[in-house]
Coordinates of C-alpha atoms in Angstrom, one line a residue:
X1 CA 0.0 0.0 0.0
X2 CA 1.3 3.4 -1.0
X3 CA 2.1 5.8 1.9
X4 CA -0.3 8.8 2.3
X5 CA 0.7 12.0 0.6
X6 CA 1.0 15.3 2.4
X7 CA -0.7 18.3 0.8
X8 CA -1.5 21.8 2.0
X9 CA -4.9 23.5 1.7
X10 CA -5.8 27.1 2.4
X11 CA -9.1 28.6 3.3
X12 CA -9.9 32.3 3.4
X13 CA -8.4 35.6 2.1
X14 CA -6.2 35.2 -0.9
X15 CA -3.0 37.0 -2.1
X16 CA -5.0 38.0 -5.2
X17 CA -7.5 39.8 -3.0
X18 CA -4.7 41.5 -1.2
X19 CA -3.5 42.8 -4.5
X20 CA -7.0 44.1 -5.4
X21 CA -7.8 41.3 -7.8
X22 CA -10.8 39.0 -7.8
X23 CA -10.6 36.2 -5.3
X24 CA -10.9 32.5 -6.0
X25 CA -14.0 32.0 -3.8
X26 CA -14.8 30.3 -0.5
X27 CA -13.7 26.8 -1.3
X28 CA -10.4 25.3 -0.3
X29 CA -7.4 26.0 -2.5
X30 CA -4.4 23.6 -2.9
X31 CA -1.0 25.1 -2.5
X32 CA 1.1 24.2 -5.6
X33 CA 3.9 22.1 -4.3
X34 CA 5.8 20.6 -7.2
X35 CA 7.7 17.3 -6.9
X36 CA 9.5 18.4 -3.8
X37 CA 6.4 19.0 -1.7
X38 CA 5.7 21.6 1.0
X39 CA 7.0 21.1 4.5
X40 CA 6.1 24.3 6.4
X41 CA 4.2 27.6 5.7
X42 CA 4.5 31.1 7.3
X43 CA 1.6 33.3 6.2
X44 CA 1.3 37.1 6.3
X45 CA -1.7 39.1 5.3
X46 CA -0.7 39.6 1.6
X47 CA 1.8 36.8 1.0
X48 CA 3.1 33.5 2.3
X49 CA 6.5 31.9 2.7
X50 CA 6.7 28.1 2.1
X51 CA 9.4 25.6 2.7
X52 CA 9.9 23.1 0.0
X53 CA 12.5 20.4 -0.5
X54 CA 14.4 23.0 -2.5
X55 CA 14.4 25.7 0.2
X56 CA 12.2 28.7 1.0
X57 CA 9.9 30.4 -1.5
X58 CA 7.9 33.6 -1.1
X59 CA 4.5 33.7 -2.9
X60 CA 2.2 36.6 -3.6
X61 CA -0.4 37.3 -6.3
X62 CA 1.1 35.8 -9.4
X63 CA 4.6 35.8 -8.0
X64 CA 6.9 33.0 -6.7
X65 CA 10.5 33.9 -5.7
X66 CA 13.1 31.5 -4.3
X67 CA 15.0 32.5 -1.2
X68 CA 18.1 30.2 -1.3
X69 CA 20.1 29.5 1.8
X70 CA 17.5 30.3 4.4
X71 CA 15.9 27.8 6.8
X72 CA 13.0 29.7 8.5
X73 CA 10.8 32.7 8.0
X74 CA 8.8 35.2 10.0
X75 CA 6.7 37.5 7.7
X76 CA 4.9 40.8 8.3
X77 CA 3.5 43.5 6.0
X78 CA 6.7 45.7 6.5
X79 CA 9.5 43.1 6.7
X80 CA 10.4 39.5 6.2
X81 CA 12.7 38.1 8.9
X82 CA 14.8 35.1 7.9
X83 CA 17.0 32.7 9.8
X84 CA 19.8 30.4 8.7
X85 CA 22.6 28.7 10.7
X86 CA 24.9 31.7 11.1
X87 CA 22.5 34.7 11.2
X88 CA 19.0 36.1 11.4
X89 CA 18.2 39.0 9.1
X90 CA 15.2 41.3 8.4
X91 CA 14.6 42.5 4.9
X92 CA 12.0 45.0 3.6
X93 CA 8.9 43.2 2.3
X94 CA 9.2 44.7 -1.2
X95 CA 12.7 43.3 -1.5
X96 CA 11.6 39.9 -0.4
X97 CA 8.7 39.8 -2.9
X98 CA 11.2 40.6 -5.6
X99 CA 13.5 37.9 -4.4
X100 CA 16.2 40.6 -4.4
X101 CA 18.0 40.3 -1.0
X102 CA 21.0 42.4 -1.9
X103 CA 22.9 45.1 -0.1
X104 CA 22.5 45.6 3.7
X105 CA 19.5 44.2 5.5
X106 CA 17.3 46.3 7.7
X107 CA 18.6 44.3 10.7
X108 CA 21.0 41.5 11.2
X109 CA 22.2 39.3 14.1
X110 CA 25.0 36.8 14.1
X111 CA 24.0 33.5 15.7
X112 CA 26.5 31.3 17.6
X113 CA 27.0 27.7 16.7
X114 CA 24.2 25.7 18.3
X115 CA 22.2 22.5 18.3
X116 CA 21.4 20.9 15.0
X117 CA 17.7 21.7 15.5
X118 CA 17.4 25.1 17.2
X119 CA 14.1 26.1 18.7
X120 CA 11.8 27.5 16.0
X121 CA 11.4 31.1 15.2
X122 CA 10.7 33.5 16.8
X123 CA 13.1 32.2 19.4
X124 CA 16.8 33.1 19.0
X125 CA 19.7 32.6 21.3
X126 CA 19.2 35.0 24.2
X127 CA 15.8 36.2 23.2
X128 CA 13.3 36.3 20.4
X129 CA 12.8 38.0 17.0
X130 CA 9.9 39.9 15.5
X131 CA 9.2 40.7 11.9
X132 CA 9.0 44.5 12.5
X133 CA 11.2 46.9 14.4
X134 CA 12.9 46.6 16.8
X135 CA 13.3 43.0 15.5
X136 CA 14.9 41.5 18.6
X137 CA 14.2 41.5 22.4
X138 CA 16.1 39.7 25.1
X139 CA 14.5 37.3 27.5
X140 CA 15.2 37.2 31.3
X141 CA 18.0 34.9 32.1
X142 CA 15.9 32.6 34.3
X143 CA 13.3 31.9 31.6
X144 CA 14.0 28.8 29.6
X145 CA 11.8 28.6 26.5
X146 CA 10.9 25.9 24.1
X147 CA 8.3 27.8 22.1
X148 CA 7.1 31.3 21.6
X149 CA 4.1 32.8 19.8
X150 CA 3.6 36.5 18.8
X151 CA 0.2 38.2 18.7
X152 CA -0.5 41.7 17.4
X153 CA 0.4 43.3 20.7
X154 CA 1.4 40.5 23.0
X155 CA 3.6 37.4 23.3
X156 CA 3.2 33.9 24.8
X157 CA 6.1 31.7 25.9
X158 CA 6.1 28.0 26.5
X159 CA 8.6 27.2 29.2
X160 CA 10.8 24.1 29.4
X161 CA 8.5 22.5 31.9
X162 CA 5.3 23.3 30.1
X163 CA 4.6 26.5 32.0
X164 CA 3.0 29.5 30.2
X165 CA 4.3 33.1 30.3
X166 CA 2.5 36.1 28.8
X167 CA 3.5 39.8 28.4
X168 CA 2.9 42.8 26.2
X169 CA -0.4 44.6 25.6
X170 CA -3.3 43.4 27.8
X171 CA -6.2 45.7 27.0
X172 CA -8.3 42.8 25.7
X173 CA -7.4 40.3 28.5
X174 CA -5.1 38.5 26.1
X175 CA -2.4 38.0 28.7
X176 CA -4.6 35.8 30.9
X177 CA -3.5 37.5 34.2
X178 CA -7.0 38.5 35.1
X179 CA -6.7 42.2 34.3
X180 CA -6.5 44.5 31.3
X181 CA -3.1 45.8 32.2
X182 CA 0.0 45.5 30.1
X183 CA 3.2 43.7 31.2
X184 CA 6.7 44.7 30.2
X185 CA 8.4 41.4 31.1
X186 CA 7.3 37.7 30.8
X187 CA 4.9 36.9 33.7
X188 CA 3.8 33.4 34.6
X189 CA 0.1 32.8 33.8
X190 CA -0.8 31.7 37.3
X191 CA -4.2 30.3 36.4
X192 CA -2.4 27.6 34.4
X193 CA 0.3 26.9 37.0
X194 CA 0.6 23.1 37.5
X195 CA -0.9 22.3 34.2
X196 CA 1.9 21.4 31.7
X197 CA 1.3 22.7 28.2
X198 CA 2.5 21.3 24.9
X199 CA 1.6 24.3 22.7
X200 CA 0.7 28.0 22.9
X201 CA -0.8 30.3 20.2
X202 CA -1.3 34.0 20.0
X203 CA -3.9 35.7 17.8
X204 CA -4.6 39.3 17.1
X205 CA -5.9 40.0 20.6
X206 CA -6.6 36.5 22.0
X207 CA -4.6 33.5 23.2
X208 CA -4.8 29.7 23.4
X209 CA -2.9 26.8 24.8
X210 CA -3.1 23.0 24.7
X211 CA -2.2 20.9 27.7
X212 CA -0.2 17.7 27.5
X213 CA -3.5 15.9 28.3
X214 CA -5.1 17.5 25.2
X215 CA -7.3 20.1 26.9
X216 CA -7.7 23.5 25.2
X217 CA -7.6 26.8 27.1
X218 CA -8.6 30.2 25.6
X219 CA -8.6 33.8 26.8
X220 CA -8.6 37.3 25.6
X221 CA -11.0 39.1 23.2
X222 CA -14.2 37.4 22.0
X223 CA -15.7 40.1 19.8
X224 CA -16.0 37.7 16.8
X225 CA -16.5 34.5 18.9
X226 CA -12.8 33.6 18.5
X227 CA -12.8 32.1 22.0
X228 CA -15.8 29.8 21.2
X229 CA -17.7 31.5 24.0
X230 CA -21.1 33.3 23.6
X231 CA -20.6 36.5 21.6
X232 CA -23.1 39.3 21.8
X233 CA -22.1 40.7 18.4
X234 CA -22.7 37.3 16.7
X235 CA -26.0 36.8 18.6
X236 CA -27.2 40.2 17.3
X237 CA -26.1 39.3 13.8
X238 CA -28.0 36.0 13.9
X239 CA -31.1 37.8 15.1
X240 CA -30.9 40.3 12.2
X241 CA -30.5 37.3 9.8
X242 CA -33.6 35.7 11.3
X243 CA -35.5 38.9 10.8
X244 CA -34.6 39.0 7.2
X245 CA -35.3 35.3 6.7
X246 CA -31.6 34.2 6.4
X247 CA -31.3 32.1 9.5
X248 CA -28.1 30.4 10.7
X249 CA -27.6 26.9 11.8
X250 CA -26.3 27.9 15.3
X251 CA -28.7 29.7 17.6
X252 CA -27.3 31.7 20.6
X253 CA -26.8 29.6 23.7
X254 CA -29.9 30.0 25.8
X255 CA -29.3 31.5 29.2
X256 CA -25.6 32.0 28.5
X257 CA -23.9 35.1 29.6
X258 CA -22.2 36.9 26.7
X259 CA -18.5 37.3 27.0
X260 CA -16.6 40.1 25.2
X261 CA -13.3 39.7 27.2
X262 CA -12.1 36.6 29.0
X263 CA -9.2 37.8 31.2
X264 CA -8.5 34.4 32.8
X265 CA -7.8 31.2 30.8
X266 CA -11.1 29.2 30.3
X267 CA -11.1 25.5 29.7
X268 CA -13.1 24.9 26.5
X269 CA -15.2 21.8 26.0
X270 CA -15.1 20.6 22.5
X271 CA -17.9 18.4 21.0
X272 CA -17.7 14.7 22.2
X273 CA -14.9 15.6 24.7
X274 CA -12.4 15.6 21.9
X275 CA -8.7 15.9 22.7
X276 CA -6.6 18.6 20.9
X277 CA -3.2 18.1 19.5
X278 CA -2.5 21.4 17.6
X279 CA -3.8 25.0 17.9
X280 CA -3.3 28.2 15.9
X281 CA -4.9 31.6 16.1
X282 CA -5.5 34.2 13.3
X283 CA -6.4 37.8 13.8
X284 CA -9.9 36.9 15.1
X285 CA -10.4 33.2 14.5
X286 CA -9.0 30.0 16.0
X287 CA -8.3 26.5 14.6
X288 CA -7.5 23.2 16.3
X289 CA -6.6 19.7 15.2
X290 CA -7.9 16.9 17.3
X291 CA -5.8 13.8 18.1
X292 CA -8.1 12.0 15.7
X293 CA -7.0 14.3 12.8
X294 CA -10.1 16.4 12.6
X295 CA -10.1 20.2 12.0
X296 CA -12.3 22.5 14.1
X297 CA -12.6 26.2 13.6
X298 CA -14.5 29.2 15.0
X299 CA -14.4 33.0 15.2
X300 CA -14.5 35.6 12.4
X301 CA -15.4 34.0 9.0
X302 CA -15.9 36.9 6.5
X303 CA -13.4 35.5 4.0
X304 CA -14.2 31.8 4.4
X305 CA -11.2 31.3 6.7
X306 CA -13.2 28.9 8.9
X307 CA -13.5 26.4 6.0
X308 CA -17.2 25.8 6.2
X309 CA -18.0 26.9 2.7
X310 CA -19.6 30.3 3.8
X311 CA -18.6 33.6 5.2
X312 CA -20.4 33.2 8.5
X313 CA -18.7 33.8 11.8
X314 CA -19.2 31.3 14.7
X315 CA -18.8 31.4 18.4
X316 CA -19.1 27.6 18.6
X317 CA -16.5 25.0 17.5
X318 CA -17.5 23.5 14.1
X319 CA -15.8 20.6 12.4
X320 CA -14.6 21.3 8.8
X321 CA -16.7 18.8 6.9
X322 CA -14.8 19.2 3.7
X323 CA -11.9 17.2 5.1
X324 CA -14.3 14.5 6.4
X325 CA -16.0 14.2 3.0
X326 CA -12.7 13.9 1.2
X327 CA -11.3 11.4 3.6
X328 CA -8.5 13.8 4.6
X329 CA -6.7 13.6 8.0
X330 CA -5.4 17.0 9.3
X331 CA -1.8 17.0 10.5
X332 CA -0.8 20.6 10.9
X333 CA -2.7 23.9 11.0
X334 CA -1.3 27.5 10.7
X335 CA -3.5 30.5 10.7
X336 CA -2.6 33.7 8.9
X337 CA -4.4 36.9 9.9
X338 CA -7.5 36.1 7.7
X339 CA -6.6 32.6 6.4
X340 CA -6.2 29.0 7.6
X341 CA -3.6 26.7 6.2
X342 CA -3.9 23.0 6.9
X343 CA -1.6 20.1 6.1
X344 CA -3.6 17.0 5.3
X345 CA -2.8 13.4 4.6
X346 CA -4.4 12.2 1.4
X347 CA -5.4 8.5 1.1

């Protein structure tokens, strides 16, 4: 029997739409991979960087440019930060899209010889990188990190023992410390103390983490239902649709208190008590993969980024039926600001 093939699909906002061109529609799109396949993706709003067997490649509307010699990427709408064994550098976005990384970069940092598999970006020796100025920040000496996620205004760090730290802007409760105050330095999320985590994710203004037991915790802003908690804005939107005869499948939870900001981590119950293996956050949506290989999404859905074949938003976890219907098992999920990239195994 032939081994399953890996393929990457994308739902949501397209690079063509970012360039002002007509979009491809709400259905899933397959990333062109070529014979070497695609190993990893790093999406920004208007472009995406992919790792193939031949190295990194930046893709935008109608453009594909190779970036030879680089191992990892961290994109933004102003700069593209790249890492290889000896250095990390930031280049203007326009230069990266042209594939013309010549002259002096906007920022550069030499990296000491290290392990064969260094921690993934944005972690760097002594601190972490960001794809916009000031590009690098040191971490306190006592904090040992094995993973770090960057939101729009905040950061989450996964410690060596599975502990969770959060700092940065906190006005939407995205730090999980129980207040709306900002923090200048990494601070332990005390509500999760004693619960070892295997992954953390930071969205625009919300956060999520997955415990080693497969439990999902969410906190921060819930304006678009991105926490899968009852959203007043979505309930009002559904009521308007019902008034105009365009009802939605998911009614507002009866008797539930609406939540706009969740300042402490909340344990989220998925349908059928499913256990989670992967989580990723977009600007205002969330996606998880269960240990059974199913993809669930919720939050803002205007561009079809939830993968349900429509542009509806949702404050309840919904399984992406397209993968089920096609017999596809989800392996990885990476959310861009308005997109969801999922790596699947094809039978």
